[in-house]
mmCIF file of C-alpha atoms in Angstrom:
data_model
loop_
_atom_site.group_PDB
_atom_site.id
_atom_site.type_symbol
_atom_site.label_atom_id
_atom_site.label_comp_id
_atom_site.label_asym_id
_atom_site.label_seq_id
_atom_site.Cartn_x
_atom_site.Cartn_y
_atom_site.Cartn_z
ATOM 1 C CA UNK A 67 45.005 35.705 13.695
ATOM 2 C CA UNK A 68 43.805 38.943 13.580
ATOM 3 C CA UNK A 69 43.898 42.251 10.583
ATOM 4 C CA UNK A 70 46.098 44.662 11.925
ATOM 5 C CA UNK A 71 43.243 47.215 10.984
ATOM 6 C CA UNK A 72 40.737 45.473 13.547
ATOM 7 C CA UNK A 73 42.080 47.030 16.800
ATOM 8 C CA UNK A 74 40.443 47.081 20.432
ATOM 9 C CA UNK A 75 40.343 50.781 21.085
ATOM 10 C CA UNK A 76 38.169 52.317 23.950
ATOM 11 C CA UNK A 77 35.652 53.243 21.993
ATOM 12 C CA UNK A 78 35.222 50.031 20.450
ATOM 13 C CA UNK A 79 35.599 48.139 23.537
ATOM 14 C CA UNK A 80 32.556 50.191 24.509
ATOM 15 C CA UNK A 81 30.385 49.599 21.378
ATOM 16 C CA UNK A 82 31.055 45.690 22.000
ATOM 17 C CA UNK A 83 29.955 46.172 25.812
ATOM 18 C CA UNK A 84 26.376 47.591 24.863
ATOM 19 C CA UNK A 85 25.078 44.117 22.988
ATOM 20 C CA UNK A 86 25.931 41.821 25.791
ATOM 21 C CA UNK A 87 24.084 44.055 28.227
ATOM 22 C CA UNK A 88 20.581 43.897 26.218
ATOM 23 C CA UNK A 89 21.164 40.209 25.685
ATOM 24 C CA UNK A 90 20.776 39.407 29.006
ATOM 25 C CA UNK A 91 17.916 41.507 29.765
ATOM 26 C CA UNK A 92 16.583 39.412 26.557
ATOM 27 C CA UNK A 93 17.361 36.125 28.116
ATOM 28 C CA UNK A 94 15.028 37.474 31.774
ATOM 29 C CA UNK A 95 12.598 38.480 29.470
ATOM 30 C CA UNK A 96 12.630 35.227 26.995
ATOM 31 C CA UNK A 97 12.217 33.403 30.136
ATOM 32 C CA UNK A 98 9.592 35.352 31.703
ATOM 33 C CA UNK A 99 6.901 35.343 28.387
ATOM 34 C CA UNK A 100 7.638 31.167 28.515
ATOM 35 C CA UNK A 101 4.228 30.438 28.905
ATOM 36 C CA UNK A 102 2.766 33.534 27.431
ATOM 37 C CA UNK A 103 3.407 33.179 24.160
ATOM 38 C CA UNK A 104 5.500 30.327 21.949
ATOM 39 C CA UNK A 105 8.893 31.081 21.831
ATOM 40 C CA UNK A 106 9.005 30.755 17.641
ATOM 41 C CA UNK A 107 6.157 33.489 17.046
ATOM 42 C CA UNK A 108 7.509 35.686 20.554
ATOM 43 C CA UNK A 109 10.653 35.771 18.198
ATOM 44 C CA UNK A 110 8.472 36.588 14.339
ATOM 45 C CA UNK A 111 6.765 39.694 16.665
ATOM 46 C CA UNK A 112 10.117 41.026 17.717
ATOM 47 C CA UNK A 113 11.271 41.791 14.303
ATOM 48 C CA UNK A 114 7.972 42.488 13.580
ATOM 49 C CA UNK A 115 8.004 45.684 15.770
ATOM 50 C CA UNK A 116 12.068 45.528 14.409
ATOM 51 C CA UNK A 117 11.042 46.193 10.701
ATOM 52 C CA UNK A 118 8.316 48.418 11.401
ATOM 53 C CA UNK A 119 10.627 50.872 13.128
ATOM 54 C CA UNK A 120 13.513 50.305 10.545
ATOM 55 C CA UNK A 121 11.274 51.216 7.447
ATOM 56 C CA UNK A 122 11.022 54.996 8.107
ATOM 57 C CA UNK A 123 15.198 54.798 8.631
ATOM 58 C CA UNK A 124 15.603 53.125 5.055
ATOM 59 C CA UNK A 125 12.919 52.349 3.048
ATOM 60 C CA UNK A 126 14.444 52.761 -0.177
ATOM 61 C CA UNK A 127 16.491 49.829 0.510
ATOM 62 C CA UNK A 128 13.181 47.561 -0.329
ATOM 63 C CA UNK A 129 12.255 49.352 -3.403
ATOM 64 C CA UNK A 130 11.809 47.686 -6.873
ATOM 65 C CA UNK A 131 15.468 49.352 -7.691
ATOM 66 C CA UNK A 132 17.297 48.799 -4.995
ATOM 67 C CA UNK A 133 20.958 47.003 -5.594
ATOM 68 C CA UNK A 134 19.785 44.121 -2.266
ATOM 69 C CA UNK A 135 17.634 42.308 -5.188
ATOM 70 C CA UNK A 136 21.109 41.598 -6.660
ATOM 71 C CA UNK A 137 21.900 39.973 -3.392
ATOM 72 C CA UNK A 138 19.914 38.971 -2.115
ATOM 73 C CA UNK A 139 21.253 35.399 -1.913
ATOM 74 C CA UNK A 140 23.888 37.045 0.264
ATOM 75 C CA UNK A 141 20.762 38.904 2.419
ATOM 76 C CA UNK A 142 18.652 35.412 2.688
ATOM 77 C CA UNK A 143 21.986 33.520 4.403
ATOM 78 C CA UNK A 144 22.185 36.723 6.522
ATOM 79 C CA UNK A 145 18.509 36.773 7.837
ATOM 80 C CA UNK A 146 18.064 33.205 8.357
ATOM 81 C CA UNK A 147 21.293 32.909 10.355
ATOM 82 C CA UNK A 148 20.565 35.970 13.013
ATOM 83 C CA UNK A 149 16.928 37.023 12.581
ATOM 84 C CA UNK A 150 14.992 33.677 11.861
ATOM 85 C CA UNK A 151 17.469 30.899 13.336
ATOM 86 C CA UNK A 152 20.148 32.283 16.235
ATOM 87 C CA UNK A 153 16.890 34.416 17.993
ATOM 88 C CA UNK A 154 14.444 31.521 17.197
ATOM 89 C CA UNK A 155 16.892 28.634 19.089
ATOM 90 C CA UNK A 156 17.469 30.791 21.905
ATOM 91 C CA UNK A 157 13.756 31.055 23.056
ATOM 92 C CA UNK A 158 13.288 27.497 22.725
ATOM 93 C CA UNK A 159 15.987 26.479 24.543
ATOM 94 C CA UNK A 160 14.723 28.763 27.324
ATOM 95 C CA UNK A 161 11.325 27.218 27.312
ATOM 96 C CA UNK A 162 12.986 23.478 28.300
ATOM 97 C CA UNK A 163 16.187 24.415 29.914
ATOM 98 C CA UNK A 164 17.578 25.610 33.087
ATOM 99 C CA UNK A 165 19.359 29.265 33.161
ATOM 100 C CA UNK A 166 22.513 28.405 34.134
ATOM 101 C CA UNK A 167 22.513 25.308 31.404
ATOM 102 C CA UNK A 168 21.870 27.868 28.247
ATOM 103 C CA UNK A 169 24.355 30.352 29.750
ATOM 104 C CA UNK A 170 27.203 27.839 29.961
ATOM 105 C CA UNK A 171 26.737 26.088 26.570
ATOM 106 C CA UNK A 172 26.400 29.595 24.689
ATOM 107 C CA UNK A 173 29.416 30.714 26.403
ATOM 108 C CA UNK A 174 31.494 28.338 24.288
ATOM 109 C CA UNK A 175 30.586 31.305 21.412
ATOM 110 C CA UNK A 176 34.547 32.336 21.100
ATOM 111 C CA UNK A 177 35.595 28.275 20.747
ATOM 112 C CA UNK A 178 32.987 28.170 17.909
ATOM 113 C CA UNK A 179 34.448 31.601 16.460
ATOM 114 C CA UNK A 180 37.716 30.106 16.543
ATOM 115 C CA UNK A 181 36.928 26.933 15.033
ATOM 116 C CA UNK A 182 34.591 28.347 12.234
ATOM 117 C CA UNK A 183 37.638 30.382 11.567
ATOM 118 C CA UNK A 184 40.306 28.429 10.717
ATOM 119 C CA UNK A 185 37.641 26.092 8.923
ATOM 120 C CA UNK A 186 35.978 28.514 6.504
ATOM 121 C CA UNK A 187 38.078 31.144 6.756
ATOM 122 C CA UNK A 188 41.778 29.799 6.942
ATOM 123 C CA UNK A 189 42.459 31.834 10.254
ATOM 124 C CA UNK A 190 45.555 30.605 12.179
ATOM 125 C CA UNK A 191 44.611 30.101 15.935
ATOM 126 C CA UNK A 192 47.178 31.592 18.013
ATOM 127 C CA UNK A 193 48.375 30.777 21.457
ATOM 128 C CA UNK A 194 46.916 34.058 23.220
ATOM 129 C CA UNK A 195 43.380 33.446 21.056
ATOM 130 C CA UNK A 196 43.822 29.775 22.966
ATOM 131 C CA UNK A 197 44.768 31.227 26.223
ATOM 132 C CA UNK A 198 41.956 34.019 26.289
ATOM 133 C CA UNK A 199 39.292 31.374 25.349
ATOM 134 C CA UNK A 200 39.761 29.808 28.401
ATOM 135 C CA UNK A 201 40.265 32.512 30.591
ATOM 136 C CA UNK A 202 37.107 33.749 29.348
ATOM 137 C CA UNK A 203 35.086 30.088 29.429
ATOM 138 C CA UNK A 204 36.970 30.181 33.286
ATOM 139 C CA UNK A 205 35.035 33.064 34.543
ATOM 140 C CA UNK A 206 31.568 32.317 32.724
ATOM 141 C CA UNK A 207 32.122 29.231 34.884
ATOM 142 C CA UNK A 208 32.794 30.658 37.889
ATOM 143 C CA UNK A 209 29.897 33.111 37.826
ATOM 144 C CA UNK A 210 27.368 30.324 37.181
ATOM 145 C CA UNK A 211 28.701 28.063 39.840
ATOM 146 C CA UNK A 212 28.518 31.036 42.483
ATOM 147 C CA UNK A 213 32.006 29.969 43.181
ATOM 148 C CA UNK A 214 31.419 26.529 44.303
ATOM 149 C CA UNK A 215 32.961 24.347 41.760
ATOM 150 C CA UNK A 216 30.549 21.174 43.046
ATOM 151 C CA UNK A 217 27.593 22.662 41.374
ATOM 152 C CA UNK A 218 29.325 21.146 38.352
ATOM 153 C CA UNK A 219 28.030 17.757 39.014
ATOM 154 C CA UNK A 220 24.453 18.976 39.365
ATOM 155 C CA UNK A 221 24.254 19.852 36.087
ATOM 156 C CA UNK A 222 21.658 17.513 33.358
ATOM 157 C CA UNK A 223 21.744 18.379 29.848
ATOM 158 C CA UNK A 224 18.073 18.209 28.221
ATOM 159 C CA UNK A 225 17.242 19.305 24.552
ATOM 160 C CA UNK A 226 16.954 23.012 25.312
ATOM 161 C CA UNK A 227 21.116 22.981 25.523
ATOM 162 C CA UNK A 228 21.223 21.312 22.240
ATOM 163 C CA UNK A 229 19.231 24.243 21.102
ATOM 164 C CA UNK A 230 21.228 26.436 22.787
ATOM 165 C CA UNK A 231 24.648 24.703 21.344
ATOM 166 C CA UNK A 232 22.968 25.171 17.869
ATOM 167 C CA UNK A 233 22.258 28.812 18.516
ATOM 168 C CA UNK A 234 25.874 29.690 19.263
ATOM 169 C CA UNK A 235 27.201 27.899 15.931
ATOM 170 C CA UNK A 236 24.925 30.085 13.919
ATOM 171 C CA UNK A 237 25.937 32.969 15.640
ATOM 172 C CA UNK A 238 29.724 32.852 15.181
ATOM 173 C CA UNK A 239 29.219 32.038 11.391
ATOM 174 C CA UNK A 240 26.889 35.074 11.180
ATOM 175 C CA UNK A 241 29.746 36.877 12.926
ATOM 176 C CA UNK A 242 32.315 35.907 10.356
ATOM 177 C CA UNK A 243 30.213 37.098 7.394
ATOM 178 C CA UNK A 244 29.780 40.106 8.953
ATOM 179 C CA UNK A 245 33.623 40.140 8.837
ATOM 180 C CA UNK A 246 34.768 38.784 6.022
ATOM 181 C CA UNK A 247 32.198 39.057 3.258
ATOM 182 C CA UNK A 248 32.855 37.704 -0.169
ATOM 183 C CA UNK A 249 33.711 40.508 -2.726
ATOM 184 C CA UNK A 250 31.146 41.615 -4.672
ATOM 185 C CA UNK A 251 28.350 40.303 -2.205
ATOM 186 C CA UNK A 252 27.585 43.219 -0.835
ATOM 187 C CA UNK A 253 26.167 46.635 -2.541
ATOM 188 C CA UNK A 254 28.694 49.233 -0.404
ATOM 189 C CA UNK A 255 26.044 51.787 -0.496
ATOM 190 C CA UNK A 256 23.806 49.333 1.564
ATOM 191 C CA UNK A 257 26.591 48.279 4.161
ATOM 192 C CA UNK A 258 27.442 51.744 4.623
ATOM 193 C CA UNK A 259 24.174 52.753 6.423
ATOM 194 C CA UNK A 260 23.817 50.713 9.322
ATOM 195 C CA UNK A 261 19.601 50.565 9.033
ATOM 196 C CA UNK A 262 19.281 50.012 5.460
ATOM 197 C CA UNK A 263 21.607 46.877 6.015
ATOM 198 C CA UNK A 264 19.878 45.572 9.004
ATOM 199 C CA UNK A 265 16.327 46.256 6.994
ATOM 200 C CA UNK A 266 17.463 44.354 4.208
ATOM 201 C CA UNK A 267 18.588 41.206 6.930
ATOM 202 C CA UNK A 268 15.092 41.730 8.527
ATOM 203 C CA UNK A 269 13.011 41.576 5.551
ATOM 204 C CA UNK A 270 14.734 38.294 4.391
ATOM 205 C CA UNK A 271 15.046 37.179 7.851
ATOM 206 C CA UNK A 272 10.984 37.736 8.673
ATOM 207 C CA UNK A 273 10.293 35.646 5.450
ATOM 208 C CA UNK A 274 11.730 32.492 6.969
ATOM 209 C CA UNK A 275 10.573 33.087 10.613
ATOM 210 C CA UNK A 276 7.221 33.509 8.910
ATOM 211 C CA UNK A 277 7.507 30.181 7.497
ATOM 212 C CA UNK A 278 9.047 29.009 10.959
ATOM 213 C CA UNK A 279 6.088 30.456 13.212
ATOM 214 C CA UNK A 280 3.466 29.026 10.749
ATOM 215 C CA UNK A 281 5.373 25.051 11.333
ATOM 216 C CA UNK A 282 5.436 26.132 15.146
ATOM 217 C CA UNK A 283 1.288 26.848 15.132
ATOM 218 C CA UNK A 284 0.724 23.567 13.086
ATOM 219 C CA UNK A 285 2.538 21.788 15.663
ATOM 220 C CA UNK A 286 1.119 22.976 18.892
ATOM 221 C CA UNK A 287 -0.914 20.846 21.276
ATOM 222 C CA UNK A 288 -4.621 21.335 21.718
ATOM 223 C CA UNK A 289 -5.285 23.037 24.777
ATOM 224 C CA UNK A 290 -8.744 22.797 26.973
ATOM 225 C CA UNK A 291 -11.473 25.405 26.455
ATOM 226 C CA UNK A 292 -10.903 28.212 27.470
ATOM 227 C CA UNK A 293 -7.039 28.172 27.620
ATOM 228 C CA UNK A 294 -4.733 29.916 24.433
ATOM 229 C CA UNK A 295 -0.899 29.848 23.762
ATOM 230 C CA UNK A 296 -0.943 33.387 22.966
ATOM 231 C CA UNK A 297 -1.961 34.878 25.983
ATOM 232 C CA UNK A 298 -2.181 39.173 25.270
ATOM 233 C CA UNK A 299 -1.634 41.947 27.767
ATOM 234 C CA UNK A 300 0.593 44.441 28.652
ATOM 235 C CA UNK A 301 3.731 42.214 30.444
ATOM 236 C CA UNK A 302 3.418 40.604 26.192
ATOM 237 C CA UNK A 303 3.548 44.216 25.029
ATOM 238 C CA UNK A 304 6.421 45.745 27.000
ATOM 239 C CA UNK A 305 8.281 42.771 26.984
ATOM 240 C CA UNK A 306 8.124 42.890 22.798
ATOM 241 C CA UNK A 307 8.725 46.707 22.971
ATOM 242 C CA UNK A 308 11.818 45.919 24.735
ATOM 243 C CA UNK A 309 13.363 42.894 22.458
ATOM 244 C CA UNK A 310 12.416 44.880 19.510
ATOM 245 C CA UNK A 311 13.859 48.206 20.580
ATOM 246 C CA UNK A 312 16.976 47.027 22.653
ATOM 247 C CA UNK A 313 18.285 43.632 21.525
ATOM 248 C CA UNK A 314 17.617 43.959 17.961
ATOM 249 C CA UNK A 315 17.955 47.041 16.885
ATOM 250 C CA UNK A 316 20.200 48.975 19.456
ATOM 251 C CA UNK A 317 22.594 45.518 19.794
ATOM 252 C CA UNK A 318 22.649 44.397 16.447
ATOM 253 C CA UNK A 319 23.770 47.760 15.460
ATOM 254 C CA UNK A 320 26.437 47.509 18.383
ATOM 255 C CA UNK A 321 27.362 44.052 17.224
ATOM 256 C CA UNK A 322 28.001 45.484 13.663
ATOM 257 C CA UNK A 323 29.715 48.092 14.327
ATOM 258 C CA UNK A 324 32.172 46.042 17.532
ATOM 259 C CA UNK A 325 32.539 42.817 15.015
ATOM 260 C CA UNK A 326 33.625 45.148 12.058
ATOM 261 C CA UNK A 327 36.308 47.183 14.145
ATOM 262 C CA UNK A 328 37.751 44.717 16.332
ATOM 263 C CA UNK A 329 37.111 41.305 14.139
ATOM 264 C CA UNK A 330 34.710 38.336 15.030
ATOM 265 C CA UNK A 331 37.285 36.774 17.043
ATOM 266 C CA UNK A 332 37.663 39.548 19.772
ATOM 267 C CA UNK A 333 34.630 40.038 19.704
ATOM 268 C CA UNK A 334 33.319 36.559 20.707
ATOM 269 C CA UNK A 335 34.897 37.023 23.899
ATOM 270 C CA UNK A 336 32.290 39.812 24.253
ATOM 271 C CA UNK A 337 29.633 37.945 24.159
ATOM 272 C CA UNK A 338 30.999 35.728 27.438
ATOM 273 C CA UNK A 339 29.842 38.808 29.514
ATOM 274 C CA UNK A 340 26.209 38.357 28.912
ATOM 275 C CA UNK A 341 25.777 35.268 31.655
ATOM 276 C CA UNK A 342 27.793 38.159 33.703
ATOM 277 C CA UNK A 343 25.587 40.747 33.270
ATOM 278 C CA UNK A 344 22.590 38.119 33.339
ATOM 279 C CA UNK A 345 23.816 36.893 36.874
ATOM 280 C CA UNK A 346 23.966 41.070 38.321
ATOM 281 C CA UNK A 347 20.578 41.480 36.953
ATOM 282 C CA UNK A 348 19.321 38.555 38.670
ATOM 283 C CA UNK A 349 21.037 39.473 42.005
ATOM 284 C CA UNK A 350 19.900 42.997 41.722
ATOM 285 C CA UNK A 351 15.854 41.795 40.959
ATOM 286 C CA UNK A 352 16.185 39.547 43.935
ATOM 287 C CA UNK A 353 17.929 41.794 46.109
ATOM 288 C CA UNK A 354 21.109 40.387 46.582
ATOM 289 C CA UNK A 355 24.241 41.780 47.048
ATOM 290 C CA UNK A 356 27.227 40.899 44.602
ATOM 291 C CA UNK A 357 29.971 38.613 45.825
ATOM 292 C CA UNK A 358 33.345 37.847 45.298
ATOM 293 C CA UNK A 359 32.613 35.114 42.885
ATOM 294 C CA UNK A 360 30.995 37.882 40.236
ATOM 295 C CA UNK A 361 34.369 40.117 40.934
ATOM 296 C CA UNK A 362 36.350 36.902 40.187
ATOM 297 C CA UNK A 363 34.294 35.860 36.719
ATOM 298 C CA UNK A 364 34.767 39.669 35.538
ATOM 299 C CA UNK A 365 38.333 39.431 35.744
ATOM 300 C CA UNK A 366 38.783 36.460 33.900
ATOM 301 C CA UNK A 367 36.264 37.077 31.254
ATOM 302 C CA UNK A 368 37.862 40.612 30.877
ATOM 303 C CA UNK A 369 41.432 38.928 31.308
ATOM 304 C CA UNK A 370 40.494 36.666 28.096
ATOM 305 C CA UNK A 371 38.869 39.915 26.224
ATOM 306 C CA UNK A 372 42.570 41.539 26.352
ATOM 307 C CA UNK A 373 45.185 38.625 25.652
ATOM 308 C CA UNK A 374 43.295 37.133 23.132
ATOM 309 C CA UNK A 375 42.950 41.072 21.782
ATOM 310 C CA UNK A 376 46.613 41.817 22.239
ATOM 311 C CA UNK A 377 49.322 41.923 19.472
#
């Protein structure tokens, strides 16, 4: 299942840590501008802010000669999939569903990695990519259900986990491109520099989530005099500093960087400790202390991470 050059070393191990972390400080915040600001255009302003800082980084990568124009089919399928769409889906599935209903259905990411896999990509599924799956799926579980297994039966699905369900599809095929791009599609002096390729997937990326945020507008209900969707200040600005500075550009390089060492597989089971890290940053904002339950979910998420890692 996996290339004997994509190997779960320390260091990478710790690259693929850093993304999950900023994702779910980008899932509070998501949820805390609901209201503020329509969850389409909150995402168009993020890589707003994204691009702006990128363009000093790599500039040249958007001039009249650069080798991306060649590509840019390759860039287009790139942008929409992680700038425009996966970012885009989240936020709306936060604006209509519950928490703990967007953080189990995207932690079925490493059963879509698997399954996108073998489909597009011919990638056997072993027994230990099987076996860490649901190790990992076990302790998402566990966390959300604060150990008591009945929650289970509370849950309702609404159309926010559809959203949600979408979201993690497009994900693990971006994932796999990443990893396993056609020959040829790439120019190798753009995918050596890390902010000249994540420029070029932002500039093609912003032109659809333009288009996206200008549907979104035409669609919104009238509100009363005196009341706006877009409602400016600085809780809008920090929070847009924050998405812009820490989930897209410090994760996605991360995510790069983790997904091209260790392989998309691996990697999925990564992104299983974001409802983790989600569920300590909620305890620690409401002041409660961690429990057994969170010690339990980290073991089997991690416990997934290394036998569906291990040769």
């Amino acid at each position: 299942m996996s290339n004997p050059s994509q190997r779960l070393t320390p260091a990478t191990a710790a690259l693929l840590l850093v993304p999950p972390l900023l994702w779910a400080g980008n899932a509070v915040v998501g949820r805390l501008m609901q209201g503020s600001i329509p969850p389409i255009t909150f995402n168009f302003l993020r890589w707003v802010l994204a691009f702006l800082m990128l363009l000093p980084l790599a500039a040249w990568v958007l001039a009249p000669r650069s080798p991306v124009w060649a590509h840019s089919r390759r860039f287009a399928v790139l942008g929409l999939t992680s700038v425009a769409l996966y970012n885009a889906l989240q936020y709306m599935a936060l604006k209509t569903s519950t928490p703990i209903n967007v953080t189990l259905v995207a932690a079925s990411m490493p059963v879509w990695m698997i399954l996108l896999g073998r489909l597009l990509y011919g990638v056997l599924v072993t027994r230990r990519a099987a076996l860490g799956a649901t190790l990992s799926l076990a302790g998402v579980v566990v966390v959300l259900v604060r150990g008591d297994w009945r929650q289970l039966s509370t849950l309702q699905l609404v159309p926010g986990d559809a959203w949600m369900l979408a979201a993690s599809i497009t994900w693990a095929w971006y994932s796999w491109m990443l990893a396993r791009p056609t020959p040829g599609s790439e120019p190798a002096e753009v995918r050596r520099d890390w902010a000249a390729f994540l420029l070029a997937q932002v500039a093609f990326g912003l032109t659809w989530s333009a288009a996206m945020t200008a549907g979104e507008w035409l669609m919104l209900p009238a509100l009363p005099e005196g009341e706006h969707h877009l409602r400016w200040g600085w809780p809008l600005a920090l929070s847009l500093l924050y998405v812009a500075i820490g989930p897209s550009l410090l994760a996605y390089r991360a995510w790069g960087a983790g997904v091209s060492r260790a392989g998309p597989t691996t990697a999925g089971f990564f992104s299983n400790l974001t409802p983790l890290f989600a569920a300590l940053m909620s305890a620690t904002m409401l002041g409660e202390p961690p429990h057994l339950y969170h010690l339990t979910g980290f073991v089997l998420i991690v416990g997934g991470i290394v036998v569906s890692s291990r040769r």
